[in-house]
Structure formats: C-alpha cells, structure tokens
PDB file of C-alpha atoms in Angstrom:
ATOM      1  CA  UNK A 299    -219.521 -26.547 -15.289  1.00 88.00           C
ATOM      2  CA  UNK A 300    -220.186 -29.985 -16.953  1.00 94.00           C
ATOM      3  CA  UNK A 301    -218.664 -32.783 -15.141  1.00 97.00           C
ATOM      4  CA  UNK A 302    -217.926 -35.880 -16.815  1.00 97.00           C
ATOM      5  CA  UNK A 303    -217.857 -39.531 -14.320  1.00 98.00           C
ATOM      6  CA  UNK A 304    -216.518 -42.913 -15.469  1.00 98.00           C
ATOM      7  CA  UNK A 305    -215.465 -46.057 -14.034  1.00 98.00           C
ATOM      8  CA  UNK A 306    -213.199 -48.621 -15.116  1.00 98.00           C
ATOM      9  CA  UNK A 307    -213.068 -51.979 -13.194  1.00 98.00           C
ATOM     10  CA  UNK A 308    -209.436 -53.423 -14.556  1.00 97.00           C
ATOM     11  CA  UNK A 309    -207.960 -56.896 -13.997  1.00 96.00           C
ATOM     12  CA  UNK A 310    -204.471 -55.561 -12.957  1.00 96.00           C
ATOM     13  CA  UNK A 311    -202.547 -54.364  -9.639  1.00 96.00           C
ATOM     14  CA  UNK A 312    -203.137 -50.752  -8.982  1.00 97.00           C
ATOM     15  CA  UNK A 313    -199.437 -49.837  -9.326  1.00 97.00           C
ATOM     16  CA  UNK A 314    -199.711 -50.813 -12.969  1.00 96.00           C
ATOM     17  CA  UNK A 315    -202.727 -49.105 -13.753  1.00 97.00           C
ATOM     18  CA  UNK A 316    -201.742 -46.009 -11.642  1.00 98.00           C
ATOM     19  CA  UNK A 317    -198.639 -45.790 -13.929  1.00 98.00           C
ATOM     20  CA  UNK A 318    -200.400 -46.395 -17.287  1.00 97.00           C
ATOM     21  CA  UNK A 319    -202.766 -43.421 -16.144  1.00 98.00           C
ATOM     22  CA  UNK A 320    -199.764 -41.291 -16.334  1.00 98.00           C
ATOM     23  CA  UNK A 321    -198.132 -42.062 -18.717  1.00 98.00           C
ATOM     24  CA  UNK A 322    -196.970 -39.950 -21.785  1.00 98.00           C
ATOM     25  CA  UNK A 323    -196.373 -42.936 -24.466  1.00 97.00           C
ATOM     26  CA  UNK A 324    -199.868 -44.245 -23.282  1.00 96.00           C
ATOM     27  CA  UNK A 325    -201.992 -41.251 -23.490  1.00 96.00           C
ATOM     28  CA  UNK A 326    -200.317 -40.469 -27.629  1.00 95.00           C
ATOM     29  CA  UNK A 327    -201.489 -44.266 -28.373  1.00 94.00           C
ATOM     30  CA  UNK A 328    -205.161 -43.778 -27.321  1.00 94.00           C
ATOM     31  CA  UNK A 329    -205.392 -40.874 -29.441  1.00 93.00           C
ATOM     32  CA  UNK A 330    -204.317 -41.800 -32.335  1.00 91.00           C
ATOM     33  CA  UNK A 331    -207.295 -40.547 -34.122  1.00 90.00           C
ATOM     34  CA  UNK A 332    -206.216 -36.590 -33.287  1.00 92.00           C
ATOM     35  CA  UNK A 333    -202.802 -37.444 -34.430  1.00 92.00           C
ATOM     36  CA  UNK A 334    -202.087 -35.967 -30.255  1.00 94.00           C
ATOM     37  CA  UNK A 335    -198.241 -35.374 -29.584  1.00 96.00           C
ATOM     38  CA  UNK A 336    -196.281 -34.203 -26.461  1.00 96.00           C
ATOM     39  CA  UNK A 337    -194.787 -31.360 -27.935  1.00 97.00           C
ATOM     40  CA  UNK A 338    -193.320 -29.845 -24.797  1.00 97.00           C
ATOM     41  CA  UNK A 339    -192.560 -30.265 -20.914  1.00 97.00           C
ATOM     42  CA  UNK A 340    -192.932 -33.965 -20.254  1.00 97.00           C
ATOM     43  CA  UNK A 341    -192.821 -35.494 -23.755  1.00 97.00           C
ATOM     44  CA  UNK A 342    -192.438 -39.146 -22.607  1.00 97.00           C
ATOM     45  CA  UNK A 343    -192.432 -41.596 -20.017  1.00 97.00           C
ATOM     46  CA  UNK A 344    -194.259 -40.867 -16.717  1.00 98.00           C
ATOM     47  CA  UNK A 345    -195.226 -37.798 -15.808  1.00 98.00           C
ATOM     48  CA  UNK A 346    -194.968 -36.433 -11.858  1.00 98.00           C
ATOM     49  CA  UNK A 347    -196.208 -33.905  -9.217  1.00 98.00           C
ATOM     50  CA  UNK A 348    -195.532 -30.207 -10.557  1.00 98.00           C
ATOM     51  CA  UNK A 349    -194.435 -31.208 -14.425  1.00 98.00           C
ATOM     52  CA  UNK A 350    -196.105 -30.125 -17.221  1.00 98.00           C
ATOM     53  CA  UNK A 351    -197.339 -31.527 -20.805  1.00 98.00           C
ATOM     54  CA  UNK A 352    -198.021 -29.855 -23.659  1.00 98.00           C
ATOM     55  CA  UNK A 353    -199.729 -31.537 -26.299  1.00 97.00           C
ATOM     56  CA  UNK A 354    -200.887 -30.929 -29.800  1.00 96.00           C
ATOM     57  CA  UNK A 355    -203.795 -32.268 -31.316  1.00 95.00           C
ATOM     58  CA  UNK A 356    -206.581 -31.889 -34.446  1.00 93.00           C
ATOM     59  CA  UNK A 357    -209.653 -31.160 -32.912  1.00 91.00           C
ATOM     60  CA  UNK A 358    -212.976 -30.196 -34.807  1.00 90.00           C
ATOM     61  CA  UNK A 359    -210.959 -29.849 -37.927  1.00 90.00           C
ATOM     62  CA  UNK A 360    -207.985 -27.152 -36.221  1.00 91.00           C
ATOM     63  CA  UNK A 361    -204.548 -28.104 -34.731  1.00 95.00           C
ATOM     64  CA  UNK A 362    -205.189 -26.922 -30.994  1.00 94.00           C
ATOM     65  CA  UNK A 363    -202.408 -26.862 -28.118  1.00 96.00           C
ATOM     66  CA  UNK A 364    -203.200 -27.465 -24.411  1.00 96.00           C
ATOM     67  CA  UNK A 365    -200.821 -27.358 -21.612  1.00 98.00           C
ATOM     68  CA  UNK A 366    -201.844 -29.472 -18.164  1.00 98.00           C
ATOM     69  CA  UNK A 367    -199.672 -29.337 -14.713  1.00 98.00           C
ATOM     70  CA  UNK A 368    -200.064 -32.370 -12.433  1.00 98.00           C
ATOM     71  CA  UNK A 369    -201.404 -30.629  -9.903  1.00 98.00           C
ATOM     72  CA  UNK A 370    -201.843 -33.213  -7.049  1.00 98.00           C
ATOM     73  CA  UNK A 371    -200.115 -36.814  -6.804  1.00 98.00           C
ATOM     74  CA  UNK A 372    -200.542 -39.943  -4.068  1.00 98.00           C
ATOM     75  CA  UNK A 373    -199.191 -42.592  -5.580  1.00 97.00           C
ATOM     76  CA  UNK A 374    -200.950 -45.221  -6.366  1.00 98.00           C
ATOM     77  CA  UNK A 375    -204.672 -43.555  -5.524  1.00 98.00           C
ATOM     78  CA  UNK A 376    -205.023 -40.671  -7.222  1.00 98.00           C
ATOM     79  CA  UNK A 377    -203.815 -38.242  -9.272  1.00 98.00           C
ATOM     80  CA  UNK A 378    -205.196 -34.398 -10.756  1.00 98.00           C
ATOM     81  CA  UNK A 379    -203.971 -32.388 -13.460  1.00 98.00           C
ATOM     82  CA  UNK A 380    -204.989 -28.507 -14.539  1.00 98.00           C
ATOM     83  CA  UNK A 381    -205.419 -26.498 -17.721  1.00 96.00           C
ATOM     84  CA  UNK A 382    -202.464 -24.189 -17.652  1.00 97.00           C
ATOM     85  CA  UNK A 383    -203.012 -23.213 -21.112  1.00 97.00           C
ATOM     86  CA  UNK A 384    -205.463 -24.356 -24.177  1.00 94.00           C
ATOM     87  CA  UNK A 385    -208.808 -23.982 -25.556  1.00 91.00           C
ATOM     88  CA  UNK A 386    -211.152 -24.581 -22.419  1.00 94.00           C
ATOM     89  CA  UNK A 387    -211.709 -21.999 -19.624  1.00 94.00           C
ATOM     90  CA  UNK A 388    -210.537 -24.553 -17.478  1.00 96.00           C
ATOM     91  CA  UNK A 389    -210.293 -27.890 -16.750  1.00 96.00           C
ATOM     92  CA  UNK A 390    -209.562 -30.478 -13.842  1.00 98.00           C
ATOM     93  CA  UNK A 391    -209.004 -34.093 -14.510  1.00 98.00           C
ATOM     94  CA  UNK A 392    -208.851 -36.395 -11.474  1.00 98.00           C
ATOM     95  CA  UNK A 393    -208.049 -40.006 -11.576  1.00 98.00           C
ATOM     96  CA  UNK A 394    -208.682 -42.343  -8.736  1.00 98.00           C
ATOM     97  CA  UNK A 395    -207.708 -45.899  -8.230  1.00 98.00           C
ATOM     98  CA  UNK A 396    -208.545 -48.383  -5.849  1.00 98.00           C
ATOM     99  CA  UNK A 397    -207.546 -51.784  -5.427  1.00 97.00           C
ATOM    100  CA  UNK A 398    -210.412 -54.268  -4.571  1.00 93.00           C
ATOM    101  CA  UNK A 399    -210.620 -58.166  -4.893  1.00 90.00           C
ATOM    102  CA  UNK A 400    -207.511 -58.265  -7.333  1.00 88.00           C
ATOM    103  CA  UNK A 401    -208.844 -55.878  -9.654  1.00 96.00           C
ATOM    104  CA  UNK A 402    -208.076 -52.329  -9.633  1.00 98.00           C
ATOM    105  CA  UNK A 403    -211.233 -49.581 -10.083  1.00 98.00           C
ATOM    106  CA  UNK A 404    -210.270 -46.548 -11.898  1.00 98.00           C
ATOM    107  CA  UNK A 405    -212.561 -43.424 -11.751  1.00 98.00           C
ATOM    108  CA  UNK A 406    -212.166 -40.406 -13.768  1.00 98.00           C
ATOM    109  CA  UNK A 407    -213.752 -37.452 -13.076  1.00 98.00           C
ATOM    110  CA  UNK A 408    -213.241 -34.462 -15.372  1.00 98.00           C
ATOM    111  CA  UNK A 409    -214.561 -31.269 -14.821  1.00 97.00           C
ATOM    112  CA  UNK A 410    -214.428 -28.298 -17.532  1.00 96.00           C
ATOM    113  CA  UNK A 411    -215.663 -25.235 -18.576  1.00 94.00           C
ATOM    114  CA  UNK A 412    -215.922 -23.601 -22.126  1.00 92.00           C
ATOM    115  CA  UNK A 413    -214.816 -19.928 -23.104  1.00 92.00           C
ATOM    116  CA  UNK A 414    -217.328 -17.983 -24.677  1.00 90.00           C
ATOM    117  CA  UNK A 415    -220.300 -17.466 -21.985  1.00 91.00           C
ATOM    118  CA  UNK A 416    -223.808 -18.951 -23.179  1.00 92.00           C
ATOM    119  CA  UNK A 417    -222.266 -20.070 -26.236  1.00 93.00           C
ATOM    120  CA  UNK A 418    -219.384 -22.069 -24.553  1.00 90.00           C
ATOM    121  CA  UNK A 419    -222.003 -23.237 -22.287  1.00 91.00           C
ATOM    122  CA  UNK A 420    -224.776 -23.850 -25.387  1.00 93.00           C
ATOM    123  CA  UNK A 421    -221.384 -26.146 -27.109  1.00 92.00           C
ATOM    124  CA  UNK A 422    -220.824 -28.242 -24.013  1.00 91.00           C
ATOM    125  CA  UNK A 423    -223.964 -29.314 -23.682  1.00 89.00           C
ATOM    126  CA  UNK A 424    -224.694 -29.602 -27.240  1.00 92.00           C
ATOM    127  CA  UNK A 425    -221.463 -31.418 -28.564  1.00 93.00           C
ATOM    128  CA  UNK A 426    -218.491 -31.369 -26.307  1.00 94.00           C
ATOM    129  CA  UNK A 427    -219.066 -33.126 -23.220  1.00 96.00           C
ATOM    130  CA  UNK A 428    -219.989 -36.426 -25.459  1.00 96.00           C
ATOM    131  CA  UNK A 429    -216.636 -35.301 -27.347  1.00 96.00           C
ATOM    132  CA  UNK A 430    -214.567 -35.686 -24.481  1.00 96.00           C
ATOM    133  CA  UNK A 431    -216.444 -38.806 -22.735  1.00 97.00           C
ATOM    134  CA  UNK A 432    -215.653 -40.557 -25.859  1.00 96.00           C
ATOM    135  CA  UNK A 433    -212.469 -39.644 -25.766  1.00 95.00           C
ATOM    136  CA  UNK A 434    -212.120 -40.571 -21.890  1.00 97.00           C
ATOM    137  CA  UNK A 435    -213.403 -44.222 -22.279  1.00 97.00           C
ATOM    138  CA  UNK A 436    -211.184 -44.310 -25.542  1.00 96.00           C
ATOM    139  CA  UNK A 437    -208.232 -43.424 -23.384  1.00 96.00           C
ATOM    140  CA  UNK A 438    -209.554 -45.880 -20.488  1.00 97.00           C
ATOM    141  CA  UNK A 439    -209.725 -49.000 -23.033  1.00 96.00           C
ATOM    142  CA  UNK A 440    -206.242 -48.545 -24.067  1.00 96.00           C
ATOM    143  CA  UNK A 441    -205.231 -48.475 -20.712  1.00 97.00           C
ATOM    144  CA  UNK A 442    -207.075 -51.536 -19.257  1.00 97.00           C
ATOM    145  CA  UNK A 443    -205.746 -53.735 -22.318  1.00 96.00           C
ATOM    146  CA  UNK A 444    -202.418 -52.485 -21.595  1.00 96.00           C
ATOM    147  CA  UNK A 445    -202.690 -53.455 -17.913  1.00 96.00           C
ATOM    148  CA  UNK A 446    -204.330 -56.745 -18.632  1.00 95.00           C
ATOM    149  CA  UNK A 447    -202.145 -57.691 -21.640  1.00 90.00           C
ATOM    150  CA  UNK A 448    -198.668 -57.006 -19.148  1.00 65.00           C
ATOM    151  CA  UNK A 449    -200.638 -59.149 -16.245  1.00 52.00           C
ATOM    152  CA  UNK A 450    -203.126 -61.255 -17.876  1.00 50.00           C
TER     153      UNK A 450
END
C-alpha cells in the first residue's frame, strides 16, 4: 500500500493547529479546486472521536463521494480517520502534532490502497499518490496560514 509522509513545521500553538486539522470549514477552503463539500455527518465546525464526514468532490473529471470516521483522537497530538465508504480500498489518514520551541510540527501520514488489483496498484504508482500529496501539502498550506495569520 503506498504511504504518503509530510511534515509541516508551523509558527502557532499546537491547540490551534490541532483544531484547524479538524476542522470541516478548513478542509472545504483548501479544496477549492474540487469544488469538495460536506454533504453529510459532520458538515461543519470541528469534527470528534466516532463522527463521520461525508464529502463530495470532482475528481479526474467525475463527482465522487467518500465517507471518513475519526477513528482515534488525543487531543492535541494526534488524530486518525478511516475510509468508511468511497473510491479507495481503503484509507488511513493520521495527523500528528508536536509542540517544539514555539512552533508546532505537524506530520501527516496517509496510507491507501486502490480497488482494482494490478491496475489499482499500476494507478497509484503511476498518477495517484502525487494526486493526493499535492493535495495534502495544499491542505497543509491553508492550514499553517490560517494558524499563523490568527497568531502571527
């Protein structure tokens, strides 16, 4: 399974970042180029342990709807959600904070895995996994200029 790794190094207070992470209104302005929408579950504010989101989005050309559960929650250090329901196999997204020198690092690792056997397999390597880490450090920038912009 292809496993995507970033790190974000944020000049902000690990509460706020945590929070930004998780948050509904956050994720639908950092992708604003898939027109993404909470469509269901948890459609705003910040999402906890056990609740779902179900978003829509314009992917490769097609509408596509994926369902995630917050699967595991310590607030302020780290955070999972789960495919419930959507286009991938499967998918894990873990998001890990620590605070350090007045900063806050963020790590993201997401872990996934296409339908379709060898093709599914042949597509991740081939186009989706730099699909999604684009959209990951999208996502990231939004949230580290919304953290700095409330406490820079």
């Amino acid at each position: 399974m292809p496993k995507i790794e970033l790190t974000t190094i944020i000049n902000a207070p690990i509460e706020t970042c945590f929070d930004l992470a998780r948050s509904i209104d956050v994720h639908i302005e950092s992708t604003k180029q898939t027109g993404e929408q909470a469509v269901a579950g948890r459609t705003s504010g910040l999402i906890e342990l056990g609740e779902t989101v179900t978003w829509r989005a314009k992917h490769f050309g097609m509408w596509q709807t994926l369902t995630s559960e917050i699967t595991d929650f310590d607030k302020p250090n780290f955070f999972a959600d789960e495919l419930v329901k959507g286009a991938f196999k499967s998918f894990r997204h873990e998001h890990y904070f620590l605070a350090r020198n007045g900063q806050t690092l963020m790590k993201d690792v997401f872990i996934f895995e296409s339908p379709y056997g060898i093709l599914g397999r042949l597509f991740n390597r081939m186009v989706l996994t730099k699909y999604m880490t684009s959209l990951l450090i999208k996502r990231n920038g939004v949230i580290k200029a919304a953290a700095e912009g409330v406490n820079g």
